[in-house]
Coordinates of C-alpha atoms in Angstrom, one line a residue:
Chain V
M1 CA 3.0 43.1 -9.6
S2 CA -0.1 43.8 -7.3
W3 CA -1.2 41.3 -4.7
K4 CA -4.4 40.7 -6.7
A5 CA -2.4 39.8 -9.8
L6 CA -0.2 37.5 -7.7
A7 CA -3.3 35.7 -6.3
A8 CA -4.6 35.2 -9.8
V9 CA -1.3 34.0 -11.4
D10 CA -1.6 31.5 -14.2
R11 CA -1.3 27.9 -12.9
R12 CA 1.2 27.1 -15.7
V13 CA 3.7 29.5 -14.0
I14 CA 3.4 27.3 -10.9
F15 CA 4.0 24.2 -12.9
V16 CA 7.1 25.6 -14.5
I17 CA 8.5 26.6 -11.1
L18 CA 7.7 23.1 -9.7
I19 CA 9.4 21.4 -12.7
A20 CA 12.5 23.7 -12.3
G21 CA 12.4 22.7 -8.5
I22 CA 12.6 19.0 -9.6
L23 CA 15.2 19.3 -12.4
L24 CA 17.7 21.6 -10.7
P25 CA 18.5 19.4 -7.7
M26 CA 18.5 16.4 -10.1
V27 CA 21.4 18.0 -12.0
F28 CA 23.0 19.6 -8.9
P29 CA 22.4 16.9 -6.2
L30 CA 21.8 18.0 -2.6
K31 CA 22.5 16.0 0.6
M32 CA 20.0 16.6 3.3
P33 CA 19.9 14.6 6.6
I34 CA 17.1 12.0 6.8
A35 CA 15.8 11.4 10.3
V36 CA 14.6 7.8 11.1
T37 CA 11.2 7.5 12.7
P38 CA 10.4 4.8 15.3
E39 CA 7.9 3.2 13.0
V40 CA 10.5 2.5 10.3
Q41 CA 13.1 1.6 12.8
S42 CA 10.8 -1.0 14.2
V43 CA 10.3 -2.7 10.8
Y44 CA 14.1 -2.6 10.3
D45 CA 14.7 -4.2 13.7
R46 CA 12.2 -6.9 13.1
I47 CA 13.8 -7.9 9.8
E48 CA 17.3 -7.6 11.3
S49 CA 16.3 -10.1 13.9
L50 CA 15.6 -12.8 11.3
Q51 CA 17.9 -15.8 11.4
K52 CA 19.3 -17.7 8.4
G53 CA 16.6 -20.1 7.2
D54 CA 13.6 -18.2 8.7
T55 CA 10.7 -17.6 6.3
I56 CA 8.6 -14.5 5.9
M57 CA 5.5 -13.9 3.9
M58 CA 5.5 -10.9 1.6
T59 CA 2.3 -9.5 0.2
M60 CA 3.1 -7.2 -2.6
E61 CA 0.1 -5.2 -3.8
Y62 CA 0.9 -2.4 -6.1
D63 CA 0.9 -1.7 -9.9
P64 CA 2.9 0.6 -12.2
S65 CA 0.7 3.6 -11.1
T66 CA 2.4 3.7 -7.7
L67 CA 5.7 2.3 -8.7
A68 CA 7.7 5.5 -7.8
E69 CA 6.7 5.1 -4.2
M70 CA 6.4 1.4 -3.7
Q71 CA 9.4 0.0 -5.7
P72 CA 12.1 1.6 -3.6
M73 CA 10.7 0.3 -0.3
T74 CA 10.1 -3.1 -1.8
Y75 CA 13.7 -3.3 -3.1
N76 CA 15.2 -2.2 0.2
M77 CA 13.2 -4.6 2.4
L78 CA 13.7 -7.5 0.0
R79 CA 17.5 -6.9 -0.1
H80 CA 17.5 -6.7 3.7
V81 CA 15.6 -10.0 4.1
F82 CA 17.8 -11.8 1.5
R83 CA 21.0 -10.5 3.1
R84 CA 19.8 -11.9 6.5
G85 CA 19.6 -15.3 4.8
A86 CA 15.8 -15.5 5.3
K87 CA 13.4 -17.0 2.7
V88 CA 10.4 -15.3 1.1
V89 CA 7.0 -16.6 0.2
A90 CA 5.3 -13.9 -1.8
V91 CA 1.7 -13.3 -3.0
C92 CA 0.0 -10.5 -4.8
L93 CA -3.7 -9.9 -4.2
F94 CA -4.0 -6.9 -6.5
T95 CA -5.2 -7.7 -10.1
T96 CA -3.1 -5.2 -12.1
G97 CA 0.1 -5.8 -10.1
V98 CA 0.7 -9.5 -10.7
S99 CA 3.4 -9.4 -13.3
Q100 CA 5.0 -6.2 -11.9
V101 CA 5.5 -7.9 -8.6
E102 CA 7.0 -11.0 -10.3
Q103 CA 9.6 -8.8 -12.1
D104 CA 10.5 -6.9 -8.9
L105 CA 10.9 -10.1 -6.8
K106 CA 13.0 -11.8 -9.5
K107 CA 15.2 -8.7 -10.0
I108 CA 16.2 -8.5 -6.3
A109 CA 16.5 -12.3 -5.9
D110 CA 18.8 -12.5 -8.9
E111 CA 20.8 -9.5 -7.6
N112 CA 21.4 -11.4 -4.3
G113 CA 22.0 -14.8 -6.0
K114 CA 18.8 -16.4 -4.6
K115 CA 17.3 -19.4 -6.3
Y116 CA 13.6 -19.7 -7.1
G117 CA 11.9 -22.5 -5.2
E118 CA 14.7 -22.8 -2.7
D119 CA 15.1 -19.3 -1.3
Y120 CA 11.9 -17.7 -2.5
A121 CA 8.5 -18.5 -4.1
Y122 CA 5.9 -16.5 -5.8
L123 CA 2.4 -17.9 -5.4
G124 CA 0.8 -15.2 -7.6
Y125 CA -2.8 -13.9 -7.5
K126 CA -6.2 -15.2 -6.4
P127 CA -9.3 -13.1 -6.4
Y128 CA -11.3 -11.9 -3.3
P129 CA -8.7 -10.9 -0.7
A130 CA -10.9 -11.5 2.4
I131 CA -11.5 -15.2 1.4
V132 CA -7.9 -15.7 0.2
I133 CA -6.4 -14.4 3.5
T134 CA -8.8 -16.5 5.6
A135 CA -7.8 -19.6 3.5
L136 CA -4.1 -18.7 3.9
G137 CA -4.7 -18.8 7.6
Q138 CA -5.6 -22.5 7.3
D139 CA -3.0 -23.6 4.8
F140 CA -1.1 -21.7 2.1
R141 CA -1.8 -24.6 -0.2
N142 CA -5.6 -24.1 0.0
P143 CA -5.8 -20.9 -2.1
F144 CA -2.5 -21.6 -3.9
P145 CA -2.2 -25.3 -4.8
K146 CA 0.1 -24.1 -7.6
D147 CA 2.6 -21.2 -7.7
Y148 CA 2.6 -18.4 -10.2
Y149 CA 4.4 -20.5 -12.8
G150 CA 2.1 -23.5 -12.4
T151 CA 4.4 -25.6 -10.3
P152 CA 2.6 -27.5 -7.4
T153 CA 3.3 -25.5 -4.3
D154 CA 4.1 -28.6 -2.3
S155 CA 7.0 -29.5 -4.6
L156 CA 8.9 -26.3 -3.8
P157 CA 11.6 -26.8 -1.2
V158 CA 11.0 -23.4 0.3
M159 CA 7.5 -24.6 1.3
K160 CA 8.8 -27.5 3.3
G161 CA 7.6 -27.0 6.9
I162 CA 5.5 -24.0 5.9
K163 CA 1.8 -24.5 6.6
N164 CA 0.2 -21.2 7.4
F165 CA 0.8 -17.8 9.1
S166 CA 2.1 -19.6 12.2
S167 CA 5.0 -21.0 10.2
V168 CA 6.3 -17.6 9.2
K169 CA 8.3 -15.1 11.3
L170 CA 6.7 -12.0 9.8
V171 CA 4.0 -10.9 7.3
L172 CA 5.3 -7.9 5.4
S173 CA 2.7 -6.1 3.3
V174 CA 3.9 -3.7 0.7
N175 CA 0.6 -2.3 -0.2
A176 CA -0.8 0.6 -2.3
T177 CA -4.4 -0.5 -2.1
S178 CA -7.2 -0.8 0.4
G179 CA -6.0 -4.4 0.7
V180 CA -4.2 -3.2 3.9
D181 CA -7.6 -3.3 5.6
F182 CA -8.1 -6.9 4.6
W183 CA -4.7 -7.9 6.0
L184 CA -5.5 -6.1 9.2
Q185 CA -9.1 -7.3 9.5
Y186 CA -9.1 -10.9 8.1
G187 CA -5.4 -11.6 8.8
Q188 CA -3.8 -10.0 11.8
S189 CA -7.0 -9.6 13.8
R190 CA -7.9 -13.3 13.3
F191 CA -4.6 -15.1 13.2
R192 CA -2.5 -12.7 15.4
F193 CA 0.7 -12.8 13.3
P194 CA 3.3 -10.0 13.4
L195 CA 2.3 -7.6 10.5
A196 CA 4.5 -4.8 9.2
I197 CA 3.3 -2.5 6.4
G198 CA 4.9 -0.4 3.7
M199 CA 2.4 1.9 2.0
T200 CA 2.0 5.1 -0.1
A201 CA 2.3 8.3 1.8
V202 CA -1.4 9.1 1.0
M203 CA -2.5 6.1 3.1
A204 CA 0.1 6.4 5.9
S205 CA -1.7 8.9 8.2
D206 CA -4.7 6.5 8.5
Y207 CA -2.6 3.7 9.7
Y208 CA -0.3 5.1 12.4
T209 CA -3.1 4.4 14.8
Y210 CA -2.5 0.7 14.3
V211 CA 1.1 1.0 15.2
Q212 CA 0.2 2.7 18.5
S213 CA -2.4 0.0 19.3
G214 CA 0.2 -2.8 18.6
Q215 CA -1.6 -4.3 15.7
L216 CA 1.2 -3.4 13.4
V217 CA 4.9 -4.0 14.1
G218 CA 5.8 -0.9 12.1
L219 CA 5.0 1.3 9.1
I220 CA 6.9 2.6 6.2
G221 CA 5.1 5.5 4.6
G222 CA 5.9 6.4 1.0
L223 CA 9.3 7.5 -0.4
K224 CA 10.2 9.2 2.9
G225 CA 9.9 5.8 4.7
A226 CA 12.0 4.1 1.9
A227 CA 14.7 6.8 2.4
E228 CA 14.7 6.2 6.1
Y229 CA 15.1 2.5 5.5
E230 CA 18.1 3.2 3.2
T231 CA 19.6 5.3 5.9
L232 CA 19.3 2.4 8.3
M233 CA 20.9 0.1 5.7
H234 CA 23.8 2.7 5.3
E235 CA 23.0 3.2 1.6
K236 CA 23.8 6.8 1.3
D237 CA 23.3 7.1 -2.4
G238 CA 20.2 4.9 -2.7
Y239 CA 17.4 5.8 -5.1
A240 CA 14.9 6.8 -2.3
T241 CA 17.5 9.0 -0.6
R242 CA 18.4 10.8 -3.8
V243 CA 14.8 11.4 -4.8
M244 CA 13.8 12.4 -1.3
N245 CA 16.4 15.2 -1.4
I246 CA 14.7 16.5 -4.6
Q247 CA 11.4 16.1 -3.0
S248 CA 12.4 18.2 0.0
V249 CA 13.1 21.1 -2.4
V250 CA 9.7 20.7 -4.0
H251 CA 8.1 20.7 -0.5
C252 CA 9.8 24.0 0.3
I253 CA 8.4 25.4 -3.0
V254 CA 4.9 24.2 -2.1
V255 CA 5.1 25.7 1.4
G256 CA 6.3 28.9 -0.2
F257 CA 3.3 28.9 -2.6
I258 CA 0.9 28.4 0.3
L259 CA 2.5 31.3 2.2
V260 CA 2.5 33.6 -0.8
G261 CA -1.0 32.6 -1.7
N262 CA -2.4 33.4 1.8
I263 CA -0.5 36.7 2.1
A264 CA -1.8 37.7 -1.4
F265 CA -5.3 36.7 -0.3
L266 CA -5.1 38.8 2.9
M267 CA -3.4 41.8 1.2
S268 CA -6.0 41.9 -1.5
G269 CA -8.8 42.4 1.0
G270 CA -9.8 38.8 1.7
K271 CA -10.8 37.7 5.2
F272 CA -10.8 34.3 6.9
R273 CA -13.7 32.9 8.9
M274 CA -14.3 29.6 10.5
G275 CA -15.7 27.1 8.0
G276 CA -14.5 28.7 4.8
R277 CA -13.5 31.9 3.0
A278 CA -15.2 35.2 3.7
Chain A
M17 CA 13.9 -9.3 -23.0
T18 CA 16.4 -8.1 -25.6
A19 CA 18.3 -4.8 -25.3
G20 CA 16.4 -3.5 -28.3
M21 CA 13.0 -4.3 -26.8
T22 CA 14.1 -2.6 -23.5
V23 CA 15.1 0.6 -25.4
L24 CA 11.8 0.5 -27.4
G25 CA 10.0 0.1 -24.0
V26 CA 11.8 3.2 -22.6
W27 CA 10.9 5.3 -25.7
I28 CA 7.2 4.2 -25.5
A29 CA 7.1 5.0 -21.8
A30 CA 8.8 8.4 -22.3
F31 CA 6.3 9.3 -25.1
L32 CA 3.3 8.3 -23.0
T33 CA 4.7 10.2 -19.9
L34 CA 5.1 13.4 -22.1
A35 CA 1.7 12.8 -23.5
V36 CA 0.1 12.7 -20.0
L37 CA 2.2 15.7 -18.8
S38 CA 1.0 17.7 -21.9
F39 CA -2.3 18.0 -20.0
L40 CA -0.7 20.6 -17.7
F41 CA -0.6 23.0 -20.7
K42 CA -4.1 22.1 -21.9
D43 CA -6.3 19.2 -22.9
N44 CA -5.2 17.7 -26.2
P45 CA -5.4 14.6 -28.4
L46 CA -2.1 13.2 -27.2
Y47 CA -3.3 13.2 -23.6
K48 CA -6.6 11.7 -24.7
F49 CA -4.7 8.9 -26.5
A50 CA -2.6 8.1 -23.5
E51 CA -5.6 8.2 -21.2
H52 CA -7.7 5.8 -23.4
L53 CA -4.7 3.5 -23.8
V54 CA -4.2 3.1 -20.1
V55 CA -7.9 2.4 -19.5
G56 CA -8.0 -0.1 -22.4
L57 CA -4.8 -1.9 -21.3
S58 CA -5.9 -2.1 -17.7
A59 CA -9.3 -3.5 -18.6
G60 CA -7.6 -6.1 -20.9
Y61 CA -5.0 -7.1 -18.4
W62 CA -7.7 -7.3 -15.6
F63 CA -9.8 -9.5 -17.8
I64 CA -7.0 -12.0 -18.6
V65 CA -5.9 -12.2 -15.0
L66 CA -9.4 -12.8 -13.7
Y67 CA -10.2 -15.3 -16.5
N68 CA -7.1 -17.3 -15.7
T69 CA -7.4 -17.2 -11.9
T70 CA -11.2 -17.5 -11.6
F71 CA -12.7 -19.1 -14.6
R72 CA -9.8 -21.4 -15.6
D73 CA -8.5 -22.3 -12.1
L74 CA -11.7 -22.4 -10.1
I75 CA -14.3 -23.6 -12.7
S76 CA -13.0 -25.0 -16.0
D77 CA -9.9 -27.1 -14.8
P78 CA -11.6 -28.6 -11.7
L79 CA -14.7 -29.5 -13.7
K80 CA -12.6 -31.1 -16.5
A81 CA -10.7 -33.2 -13.8
D82 CA -14.0 -34.2 -12.0
F83 CA -15.7 -35.3 -15.3
S84 CA -12.7 -37.1 -16.7
S85 CA -12.5 -39.4 -13.6
F86 CA -16.2 -39.0 -12.7
R87 CA -15.4 -38.1 -9.0
L88 CA -18.3 -37.0 -6.8
L89 CA -16.3 -36.3 -3.7
P90 CA -12.8 -34.8 -3.0
Q91 CA -9.6 -36.9 -3.0
A92 CA -7.8 -37.7 0.3
A93 CA -6.1 -34.8 2.0
G94 CA -2.6 -33.9 0.6
S95 CA -3.6 -35.0 -2.9
N96 CA -2.4 -32.7 -5.7
I97 CA -5.2 -33.6 -8.0
V98 CA -7.2 -30.6 -9.2
G99 CA -10.9 -30.6 -8.4
N100 CA -12.9 -31.3 -5.3
G101 CA -15.4 -33.7 -6.9
L102 CA -18.6 -32.9 -8.8
I103 CA -20.6 -32.1 -5.7
L104 CA -18.3 -29.6 -3.9
D105 CA -17.2 -28.0 -7.2
G106 CA -20.8 -28.0 -8.6
I107 CA -22.5 -26.2 -5.7
P108 CA -20.6 -22.8 -6.1
I109 CA -20.9 -23.1 -9.9
V110 CA -24.7 -23.6 -9.7
L111 CA -25.0 -20.7 -7.2
G112 CA -22.9 -18.5 -9.6
L113 CA -25.1 -19.4 -12.6
M114 CA -28.2 -18.6 -10.5
I115 CA -27.2 -14.9 -10.4
W116 CA -27.6 -14.7 -14.1
T117 CA -31.2 -15.7 -13.9
R118 CA -31.9 -12.0 -13.2
F119 CA -32.1 -11.6 -17.0
W120 CA -35.2 -13.9 -17.2
P121 CA -38.1 -12.3 -15.2
K122 CA -39.8 -15.6 -14.4
A123 CA -36.7 -17.1 -12.8
A124 CA -35.3 -13.9 -11.4
W125 CA -36.3 -14.8 -7.9
T126 CA -33.6 -17.6 -7.8
A127 CA -30.9 -14.9 -7.9
R128 CA -31.8 -14.0 -4.4
I129 CA -30.4 -17.3 -3.1
P130 CA -26.7 -16.8 -4.0
I131 CA -27.0 -13.1 -3.1
A132 CA -28.4 -14.1 0.3
Y133 CA -25.5 -16.6 0.7
V134 CA -22.9 -14.0 -0.2
L135 CA -24.4 -11.4 2.1
G136 CA -24.8 -13.8 5.0
A137 CA -21.3 -15.3 4.7
G138 CA -19.8 -11.9 4.1
A139 CA -21.5 -10.3 7.1
G140 CA -20.6 -13.2 9.3
L141 CA -17.0 -13.0 8.3
A142 CA -16.7 -9.2 8.4
I143 CA -18.7 -8.0 11.4
P144 CA -16.8 -9.6 14.3
T145 CA -13.4 -9.0 12.7
A146 CA -14.2 -5.4 11.7
L147 CA -15.4 -4.6 15.3
D148 CA -12.4 -6.2 16.8
N149 CA -9.9 -4.7 14.4
F150 CA -11.2 -1.2 13.9
V151 CA -12.9 -0.5 17.2
V152 CA -12.2 -2.8 20.2
T153 CA -8.4 -3.3 19.8
P154 CA -7.6 0.4 19.1
L155 CA -10.0 1.5 21.9
K156 CA -8.4 -1.0 24.4
A157 CA -4.9 0.3 23.4
T158 CA -6.1 3.9 24.0
L159 CA -7.6 3.1 27.4
A160 CA -4.5 1.3 28.5
L161 CA -2.1 4.2 27.6
P162 CA -0.1 5.2 30.6
I163 CA -0.4 9.0 31.2
V164 CA 1.3 9.4 34.6
P165 CA 4.9 10.6 34.3
G166 CA 7.7 8.9 36.2
F167 CA 8.6 11.8 38.4
W168 CA 5.0 12.0 39.7
Q169 CA 5.1 8.2 40.5
T170 CA 8.4 8.6 42.3
W171 CA 7.1 11.6 44.3
T172 CA 3.8 9.9 45.4
A173 CA 5.7 6.7 46.2
Q174 CA 8.1 8.6 48.4
I175 CA 5.1 10.2 50.2
L176 CA 3.3 6.9 50.7
G177 CA 6.5 5.0 51.5
A178 CA 6.0 2.7 48.6
T179 CA 8.2 1.6 45.7
A180 CA 7.7 3.4 42.4
P181 CA 6.9 1.1 39.5
A182 CA 9.5 0.6 36.7
P183 CA 10.0 1.3 33.8
Q184 CA 9.0 4.9 34.3
L185 CA 7.4 7.1 31.7
G186 CA 9.2 10.2 30.4
I187 CA 7.3 13.5 30.6
G188 CA 7.3 13.9 26.8
E189 CA 5.8 10.4 26.3
A190 CA 3.3 11.0 29.1
L191 CA 2.1 14.3 27.5
S192 CA 2.0 12.6 24.1
N193 CA -0.2 9.8 25.5
L194 CA -2.4 12.3 27.3
L195 CA -2.9 14.2 24.0
I196 CA -4.0 10.9 22.3
V197 CA -6.6 10.3 25.0
I198 CA -7.9 13.9 24.9
G199 CA -8.0 13.8 21.1
V200 CA -10.0 10.5 21.0
F201 CA -12.4 11.7 23.6
C202 CA -13.0 15.2 22.1
G203 CA -13.3 13.7 18.6
I204 CA -16.0 11.3 19.8
V205 CA -17.9 14.1 21.5
Y206 CA -17.9 16.0 18.2
F207 CA -19.9 13.1 16.7
F208 CA -22.3 12.8 19.6
F209 CA -25.4 14.5 18.4
S210 CA -27.9 13.5 21.1
K211 CA -26.9 16.6 23.1
E212 CA -26.8 20.1 21.8
H213 CA -23.2 21.3 21.3
K214 CA -23.4 24.1 24.0
G215 CA -21.5 24.7 27.2
V216 CA -19.0 22.0 28.2
T217 CA -20.2 19.7 25.4
G218 CA -19.8 22.5 22.9
A219 CA -16.3 23.4 24.1
T220 CA -15.2 19.7 24.0
A221 CA -16.7 19.3 20.5
N222 CA -14.7 22.4 19.4
V223 CA -11.5 20.8 20.6
G224 CA -12.6 17.8 18.7
I225 CA -13.0 19.9 15.5
W226 CA -9.4 21.2 15.9
I227 CA -8.1 17.6 16.4
L228 CA -10.0 16.5 13.2
M229 CA -8.6 19.5 11.3
I230 CA -5.1 18.6 12.4
G231 CA -5.7 15.1 11.2
F232 CA -7.1 16.3 7.8
G233 CA -4.1 18.6 7.5
S234 CA -1.7 15.7 8.1
T235 CA -3.5 13.6 5.5
F236 CA -3.3 16.5 3.0
G237 CA 0.4 16.9 3.7
F238 CA 0.9 13.2 3.1
T239 CA -1.1 13.4 -0.1
V240 CA 1.0 16.2 -1.5
M241 CA 4.1 14.2 -0.6
S242 CA 2.8 11.2 -2.3
R243 CA 1.9 13.0 -5.5
V244 CA 5.2 14.8 -5.6
S245 CA 6.9 11.4 -5.3
L246 CA 5.1 10.2 -8.4
L247 CA 6.0 13.4 -10.3
V248 CA 9.7 13.2 -9.3
G249 CA 9.7 9.5 -10.2
R250 CA 8.6 10.4 -13.7
F251 CA 11.2 13.1 -14.2
E252 CA 13.8 10.9 -12.8
F253 CA 12.8 8.3 -15.5
L254 CA 12.8 11.0 -18.2
L255 CA 16.2 12.4 -17.3
N256 CA 18.1 9.3 -16.4
R257 CA 16.6 6.4 -18.3
W258 CA 15.3 8.2 -21.4
I259 CA 17.6 11.1 -22.0
L260 CA 20.9 9.9 -20.5
D261 CA 20.6 6.1 -20.9
S262 CA 18.7 5.8 -24.2
F263 CA 18.6 9.1 -26.1
W264 CA 22.2 10.1 -25.4
R265 CA 23.6 6.7 -26.4
L266 CA 21.6 6.8 -29.6
I267 CA 23.2 10.1 -30.6
F268 CA 26.7 9.2 -29.3
P269 CA 27.1 5.4 -29.4
G270 CA 29.8 4.1 -27.2
H271 CA 29.5 7.1 -24.6

């Protein structure tokens, strides 16, 4: 095969190789080491420092389109919080994620024997995140006089002694939307609460800045972040760890494609110049 | 949810996943069906959630409660009664209705009042927090970054007969911090267009371009990782939940 033919290979061949790269390690699992980054370690340490009876606020803003990335980190962090004996007050400020979040919260709470209303509460959704976050800063009951199921928020035992952000030990945002900016801008910036974020890998590179500036306690980026969290929780066969091993194989294939594509381009007479292709 | 419904859900999800993946071969009616279904479902779901949380919770229920007891002002603090009285609930509703006057040319000017209110309140709320959050705080953090390594502090302290400050910075951390400061400075110079990019300014801007390119590369890498995660997630579902859990048990019940 000539270099020119290689450079013009049918895209479907690439798809088949990628799919094989996913299926093979799924059938024959690999075990690769997962290094923990300081940003994930920091979130873990903050949750580990929670005492029995402490309350955190969890903002879960994702829908089925980003489930593969968001669900593993949500599960891991929720399990960790519940195992520490802490309580969770959750909200979802993303329209299409409202019932997905309810399912995920209930699943992990049931798995850990936690009771609705006593150990956790789900306040649900209200539109316009900037206004809702500002109102939450005054009193959680202002934007959410009732919870997701229509029960008056005040009647839930978990809400006893909880007024606003100053009553919670941590705000944990698992977020696949631009809502992260709202939590930073209208929440952390104004009310100065400790904020940790889990987000899709696409978004992660934009937010490391805020860890360095101290505006975020830590950051969990995509499935890799979830796998790091599993490593810290000593869950060696967790979902994120298994899938991350598969993903590493796919990454190697993608890097291989980039190298082969560039070599084929150069060998078939192409030249690089600053600002684009020659 | 019953076990039968769960199995049906898995089969529907598997069919739709395969329908979407069929686009990799070429565009086809199955892909179009799945695409239209997701758009329609999302719009329907969106409408119901917004109807319940906006129209029902913020307009219809409070107004019903206000009218039924003919309350003009809110109840005492701590009351669980829905509604803030006809005056406080009425003002935002009237403002909202005024936006619709744009459809009647003679009254269209009144729509400017709620729009002006939204813009004014929005800008007042957003500008100080945006400046603080996205500019001032990160800039302050960058300016406060320590860049002098510990060995240098010890050495100068010995020469001057002073005590070196603790804790001391490792050389790797100091270099990393220095790189952040240089990166921010050169990146800003690249966007400084009041002086021609020649000489020292041009060289600094060129470093800025490299810094930006590295940033874009990192974002692209993360994007690939994110998309691969979604793809692997779908294959994991097809293999484990559909083929092994659902399909296999249908053919070989009890295994």
